[in-house]
Amino acid sequence: MKIIKIFKRFSQISIASILILSISSCFDDNTLAELDKAIDLLSNESANWRQVVKDLEISTKETIRYDLEDFAKNTIHTAGLEGRCNGKFINEYLSYELLKKRNNLAKEIGVPSRTIPAPKPKICNDVQKIILKGNQPRILFVDLYGYNLKPEEIEIIAELNEKEARKASGRYVRINQNVSGGEFKISLNLGRNGISGDLLRKFNQIILRSNNQTLHSLPVIQEPIEAKEVTISDRRKMSGGYATGTAILYRNGKLVIEGEAIATEKLHGVKARVNVVGVDENGNQILSKDLDIPTACGKLDLACSSRQSGRSVQDISLEIANRVIRLQLHFSER
């Protein structure tokens, strides 16, 4: 991916070498005002840094040399969130350098300096997901690219899923692990000596924070069960006989329920209902469907049979069908 190559190359050179400003010693109030104007313009994410530099050169009649052309050519036009993030980075860094030049000028002519805000860390990646297959993550390292990153100041916070949150005293827990990396790239270890798959299964998402600000969130997704279907069969004694039931949930979203009522007494029939419940990996009930089994009459009742069966085919959403790992059958009398 182009953006990754750019940041890898970029992180190997000194950030100070990106921008070199050369303004002659002929400073005046107009130069200071134009620098202020340029700095304020660059605070707008949509500002065109090239145009800002060109206008600054014209208005101050000074030459501002910059060596961002190749970097911008390969990043600012890159499609997706990364490109927009890099465009913002160029604006922020130009503004930062111009502020330093502006304050040097202000000191020379005896006017107050402007506050230079501390650089804020940014992560440029689009939304990524941690995919678990069973209890193993698909990848062992999550690489995130950005700027102004300080790995030693980044906290790893986990949001627990509902089942684990009920056991714990809160919804969020801090992970006792550090990210690795540098100013332009950090890595989250999901492999050996990292955040284990058994632990990841307890989380809804991983959150990276710095100075109480969220930098990036990584949803934790359990890969759908590979089995083609989930099946269950059961039999229950009823007051006039018994009932049987079978349920098959296919991963294509079809739920097939079959039930049979069998009367074993002479006068008492069987009126049964079977309820099919689907449970996810956390033990949560996410599916509930019923089948009223046709009435089986007592053996001496010639109006109907003492053995009756019924069948139902129902459509279930694919999301639910792929999250169910176990079915349960519950019988009741109507």
mmCIF file of C-alpha atoms in Angstrom, residues 10 29-30 61 74 76 80 82 90 97-98 104 152 168 235 239 244 248 262 272 277 287 293 317 323:
data_model
loop_
_atom_site.group_PDB
_atom_site.id
_atom_site.type_symbol
_atom_site.label_atom_id
_atom_site.label_comp_id
_atom_site.label_asym_id
_atom_site.label_seq_id
_atom_site.Cartn_x
_atom_site.Cartn_y
_atom_site.Cartn_z
ATOM 1 C CA PHE A 10 9.447 9.304 5.721
ATOM 2 C CA ASP A 29 5.190 44.564 10.845
ATOM 3 C CA ASN A 30 3.741 43.578 7.473
ATOM 4 C CA LYS A 61 8.316 39.763 -1.119
ATOM 5 C CA ASN A 74 2.736 10.862 -3.144
ATOM 6 C CA ILE A 76 -1.931 14.373 -0.383
ATOM 7 C CA GLY A 80 -9.024 7.393 1.271
ATOM 8 C CA GLU A 82 -4.902 8.260 4.818
ATOM 9 C CA ILE A 90 1.321 18.982 5.941
ATOM 10 C CA GLU A 97 7.286 25.849 11.410
ATOM 11 C CA LEU A 98 5.779 29.212 10.497
ATOM 12 C CA ASN A 104 11.653 34.657 16.161
ATOM 13 C CA GLU A 152 5.354 5.302 25.606
ATOM 14 C CA ALA A 168 -16.261 -7.270 36.164
ATOM 15 C CA ARG A 235 -38.097 -35.662 23.138
ATOM 16 C CA SER A 239 -49.512 -35.401 30.015
ATOM 17 C CA THR A 244 -40.454 -34.819 19.707
ATOM 18 C CA ILE A 248 -31.835 -27.271 11.861
ATOM 19 C CA ILE A 262 -47.796 -38.861 19.915
ATOM 20 C CA ALA A 272 -47.641 -29.440 22.248
ATOM 21 C CA VAL A 277 -33.752 -20.904 21.118
ATOM 22 C CA LEU A 287 -32.946 -16.355 18.433
ATOM 23 C CA ILE A 293 -47.378 -29.090 16.774
ATOM 24 C CA SER A 317 -31.068 -12.882 9.177
ATOM 25 C CA ARG A 323 -23.621 -16.085 15.257
#
